[in-house]
PDB file of C-alpha atoms in Angstrom:
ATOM      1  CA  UNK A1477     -16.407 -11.333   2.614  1.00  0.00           C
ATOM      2  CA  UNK A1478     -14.986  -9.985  -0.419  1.00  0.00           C
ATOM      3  CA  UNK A1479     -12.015  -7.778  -1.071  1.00  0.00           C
ATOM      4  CA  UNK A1480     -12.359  -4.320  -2.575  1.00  0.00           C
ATOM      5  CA  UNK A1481      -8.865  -2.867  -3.572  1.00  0.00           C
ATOM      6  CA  UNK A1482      -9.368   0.620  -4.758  1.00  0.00           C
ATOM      7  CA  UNK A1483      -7.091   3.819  -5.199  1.00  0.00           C
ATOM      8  CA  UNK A1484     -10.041   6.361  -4.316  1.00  0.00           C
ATOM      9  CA  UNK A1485      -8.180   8.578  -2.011  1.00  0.00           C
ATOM     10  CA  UNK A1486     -12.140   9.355  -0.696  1.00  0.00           C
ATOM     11  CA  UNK A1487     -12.583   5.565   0.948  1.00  0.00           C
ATOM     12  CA  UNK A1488      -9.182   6.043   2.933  1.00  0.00           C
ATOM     13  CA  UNK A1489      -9.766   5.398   6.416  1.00  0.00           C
ATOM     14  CA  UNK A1490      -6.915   7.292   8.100  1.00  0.00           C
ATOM     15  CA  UNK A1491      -7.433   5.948  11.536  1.00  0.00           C
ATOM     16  CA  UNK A1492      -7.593   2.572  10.190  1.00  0.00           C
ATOM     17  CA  UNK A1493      -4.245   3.372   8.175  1.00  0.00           C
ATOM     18  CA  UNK A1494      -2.716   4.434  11.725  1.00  0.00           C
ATOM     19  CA  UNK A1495      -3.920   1.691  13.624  1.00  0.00           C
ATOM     20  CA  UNK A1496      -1.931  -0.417  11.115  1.00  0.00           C
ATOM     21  CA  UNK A1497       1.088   1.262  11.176  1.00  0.00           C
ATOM     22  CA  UNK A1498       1.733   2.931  14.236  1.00  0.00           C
ATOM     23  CA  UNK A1499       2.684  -0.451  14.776  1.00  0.00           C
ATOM     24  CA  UNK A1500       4.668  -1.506  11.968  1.00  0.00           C
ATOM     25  CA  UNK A1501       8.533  -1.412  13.094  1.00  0.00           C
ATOM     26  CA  UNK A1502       9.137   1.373  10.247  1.00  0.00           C
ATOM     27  CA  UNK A1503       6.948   3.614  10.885  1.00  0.00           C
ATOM     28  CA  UNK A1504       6.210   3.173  15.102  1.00  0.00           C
ATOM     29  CA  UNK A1505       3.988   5.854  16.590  1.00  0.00           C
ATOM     30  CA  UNK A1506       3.464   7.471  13.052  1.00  0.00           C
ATOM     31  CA  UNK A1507       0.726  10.228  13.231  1.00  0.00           C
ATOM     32  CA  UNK A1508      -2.473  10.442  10.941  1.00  0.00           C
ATOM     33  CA  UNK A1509      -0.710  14.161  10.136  1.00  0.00           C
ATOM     34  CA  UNK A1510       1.985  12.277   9.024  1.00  0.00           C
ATOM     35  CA  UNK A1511       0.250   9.692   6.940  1.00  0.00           C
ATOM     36  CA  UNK A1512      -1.915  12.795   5.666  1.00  0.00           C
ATOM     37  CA  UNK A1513       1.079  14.262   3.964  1.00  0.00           C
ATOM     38  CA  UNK A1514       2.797  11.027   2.884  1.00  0.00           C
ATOM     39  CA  UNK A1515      -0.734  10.016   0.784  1.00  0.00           C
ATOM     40  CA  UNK A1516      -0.551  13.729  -0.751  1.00  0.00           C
ATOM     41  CA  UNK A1517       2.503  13.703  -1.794  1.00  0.00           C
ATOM     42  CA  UNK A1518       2.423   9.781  -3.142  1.00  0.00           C
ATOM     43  CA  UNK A1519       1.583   9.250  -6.711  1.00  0.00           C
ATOM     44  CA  UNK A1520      -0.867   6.615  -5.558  1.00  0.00           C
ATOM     45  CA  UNK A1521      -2.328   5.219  -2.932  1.00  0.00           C
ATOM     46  CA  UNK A1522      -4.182   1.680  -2.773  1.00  0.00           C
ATOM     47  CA  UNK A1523      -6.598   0.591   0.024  1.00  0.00           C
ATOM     48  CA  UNK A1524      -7.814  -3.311   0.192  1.00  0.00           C
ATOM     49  CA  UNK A1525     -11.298  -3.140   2.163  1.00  0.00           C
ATOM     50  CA  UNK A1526     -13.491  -5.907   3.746  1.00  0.00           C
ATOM     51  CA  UNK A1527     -17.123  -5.363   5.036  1.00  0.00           C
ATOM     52  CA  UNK A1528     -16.213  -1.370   4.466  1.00  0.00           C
ATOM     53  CA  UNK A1529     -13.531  -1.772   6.911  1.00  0.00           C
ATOM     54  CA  UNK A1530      -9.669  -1.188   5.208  1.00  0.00           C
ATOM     55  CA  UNK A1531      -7.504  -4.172   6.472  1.00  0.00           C
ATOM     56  CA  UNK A1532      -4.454  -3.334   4.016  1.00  0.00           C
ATOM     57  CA  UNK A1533      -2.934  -0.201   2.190  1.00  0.00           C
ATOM     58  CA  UNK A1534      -0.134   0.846   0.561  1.00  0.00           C
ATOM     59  CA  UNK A1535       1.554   4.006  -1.649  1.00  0.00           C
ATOM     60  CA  UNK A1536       3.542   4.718  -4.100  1.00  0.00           C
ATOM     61  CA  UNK A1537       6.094   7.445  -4.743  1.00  0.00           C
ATOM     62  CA  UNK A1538       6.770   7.760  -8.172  1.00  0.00           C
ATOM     63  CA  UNK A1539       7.499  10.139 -11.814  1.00  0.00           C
ATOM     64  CA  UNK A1540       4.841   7.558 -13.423  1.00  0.00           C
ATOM     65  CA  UNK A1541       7.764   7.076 -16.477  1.00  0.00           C
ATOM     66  CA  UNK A1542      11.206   5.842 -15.129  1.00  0.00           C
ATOM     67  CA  UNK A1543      10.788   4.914 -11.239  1.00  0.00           C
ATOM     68  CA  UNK A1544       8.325   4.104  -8.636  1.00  0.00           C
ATOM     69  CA  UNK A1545       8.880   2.549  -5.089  1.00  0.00           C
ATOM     70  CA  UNK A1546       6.283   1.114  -3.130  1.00  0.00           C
ATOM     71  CA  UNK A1547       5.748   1.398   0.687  1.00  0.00           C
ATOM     72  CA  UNK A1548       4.072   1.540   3.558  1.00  0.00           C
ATOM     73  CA  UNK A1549       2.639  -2.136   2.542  1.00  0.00           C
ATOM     74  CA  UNK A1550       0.608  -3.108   5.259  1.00  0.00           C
ATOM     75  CA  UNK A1551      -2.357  -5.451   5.977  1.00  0.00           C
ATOM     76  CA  UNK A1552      -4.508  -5.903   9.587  1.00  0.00           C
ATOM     77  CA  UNK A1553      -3.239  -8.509  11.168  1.00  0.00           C
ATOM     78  CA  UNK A1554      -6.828 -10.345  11.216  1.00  0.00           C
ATOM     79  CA  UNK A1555      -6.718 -10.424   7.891  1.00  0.00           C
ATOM     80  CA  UNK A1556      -3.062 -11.480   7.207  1.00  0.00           C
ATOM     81  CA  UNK A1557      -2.015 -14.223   5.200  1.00  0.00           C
ATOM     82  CA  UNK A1558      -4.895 -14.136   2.905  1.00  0.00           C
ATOM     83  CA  UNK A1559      -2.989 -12.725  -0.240  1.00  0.00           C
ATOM     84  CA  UNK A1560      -3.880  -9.131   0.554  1.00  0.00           C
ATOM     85  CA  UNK A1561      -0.545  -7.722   0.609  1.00  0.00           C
ATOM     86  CA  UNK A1562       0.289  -9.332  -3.479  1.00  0.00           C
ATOM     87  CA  UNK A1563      -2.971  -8.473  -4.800  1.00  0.00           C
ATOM     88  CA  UNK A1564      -2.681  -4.518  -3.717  1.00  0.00           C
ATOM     89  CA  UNK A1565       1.385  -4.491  -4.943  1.00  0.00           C
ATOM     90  CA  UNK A1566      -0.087  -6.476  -8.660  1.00  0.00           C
ATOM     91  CA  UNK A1567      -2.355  -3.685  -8.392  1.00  0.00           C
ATOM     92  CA  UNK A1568      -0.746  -0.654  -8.071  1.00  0.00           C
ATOM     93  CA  UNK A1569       1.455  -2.070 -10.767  1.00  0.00           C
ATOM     94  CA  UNK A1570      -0.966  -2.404 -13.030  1.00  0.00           C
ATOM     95  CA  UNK A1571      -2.776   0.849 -12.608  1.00  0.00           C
ATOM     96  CA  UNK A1572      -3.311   3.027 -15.557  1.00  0.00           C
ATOM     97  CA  UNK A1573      -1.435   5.953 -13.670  1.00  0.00           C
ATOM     98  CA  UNK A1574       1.592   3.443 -13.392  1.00  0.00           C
ATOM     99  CA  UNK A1575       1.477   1.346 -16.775  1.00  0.00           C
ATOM    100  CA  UNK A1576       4.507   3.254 -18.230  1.00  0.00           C
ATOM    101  CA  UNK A1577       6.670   2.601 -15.242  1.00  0.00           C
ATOM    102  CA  UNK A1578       9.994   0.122 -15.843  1.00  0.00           C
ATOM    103  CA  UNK A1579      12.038   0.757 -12.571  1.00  0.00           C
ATOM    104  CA  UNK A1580       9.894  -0.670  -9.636  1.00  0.00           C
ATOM    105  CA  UNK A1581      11.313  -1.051  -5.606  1.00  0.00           C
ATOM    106  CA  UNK A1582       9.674  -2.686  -2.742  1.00  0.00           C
ATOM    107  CA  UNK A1583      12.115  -2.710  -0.232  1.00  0.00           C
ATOM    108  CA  UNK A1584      11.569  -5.236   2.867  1.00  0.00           C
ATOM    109  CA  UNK A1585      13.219  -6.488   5.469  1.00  0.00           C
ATOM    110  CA  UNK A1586      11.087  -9.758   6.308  1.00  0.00           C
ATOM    111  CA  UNK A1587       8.776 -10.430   3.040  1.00  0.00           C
ATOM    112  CA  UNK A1588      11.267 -11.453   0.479  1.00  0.00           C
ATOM    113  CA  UNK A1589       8.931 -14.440  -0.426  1.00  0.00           C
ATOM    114  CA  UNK A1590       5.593 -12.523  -0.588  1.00  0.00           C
ATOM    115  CA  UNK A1591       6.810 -10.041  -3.392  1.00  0.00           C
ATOM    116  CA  UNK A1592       9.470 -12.345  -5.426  1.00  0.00           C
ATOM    117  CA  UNK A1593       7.344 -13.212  -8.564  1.00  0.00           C
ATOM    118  CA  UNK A1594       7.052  -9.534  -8.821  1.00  0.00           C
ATOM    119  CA  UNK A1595      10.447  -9.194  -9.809  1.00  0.00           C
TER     120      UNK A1595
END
């Protein structure tokens, strides 16, 4: 199975993106209205995809220049523990929309470790 990590907003799976974080302790019982607006009003938006199924996905809010902060990280837990989670943050970070960006937060309460070479 390989991984596909893309930012087309057109292979978004919102029901898979709910299923995932409905329950995630930030965002419990979240609605796909909610996630609707949160991935409009995100500069971008990165989904990780295996057998055309997503399994991870995360967005950014960001000016593209001075800041961006990146949230909503998530991964299915089948698929957890496979790197998922680095390879879509090293990927939005690298993304020609955010190449000019020098202030970058991930805040987390239980993943120090996953996200520390990152800076």
């Amino acid at each position: 199975m390989e991984l596909e990590i893309s930012s087309d907003q057109d292979k978004l799976r919102i029901s898979d993106i709910r299923a995932m974080l409905s329950n995630a302790f930030w965002s419990l019982g979240i609605t796909e209205k909610e996630i609707s607006k949160g991935i409009q009003n995100s500069a971008l938006v990165v989904g990780a995809y295996k057998n055309k199924q997503q399994v991870g996905f995360l967005r950014v809010v960001s000016d593209k220049i001075r800041f961006a902060y990146i949230m909503d990280v998530i991964v299915s837990e089948n698929y957890r523990r496979e790197g998922i989670s680095r390879k879509m943050v090293q990927f939005a970070m690298e993304h020609n929309e955010m190449k000019d960006v020098y202030q970058w937060l991930l805040r987390t309460k239980d993943a120090h470790g996953v996200y520390e070479k990152f800076g």
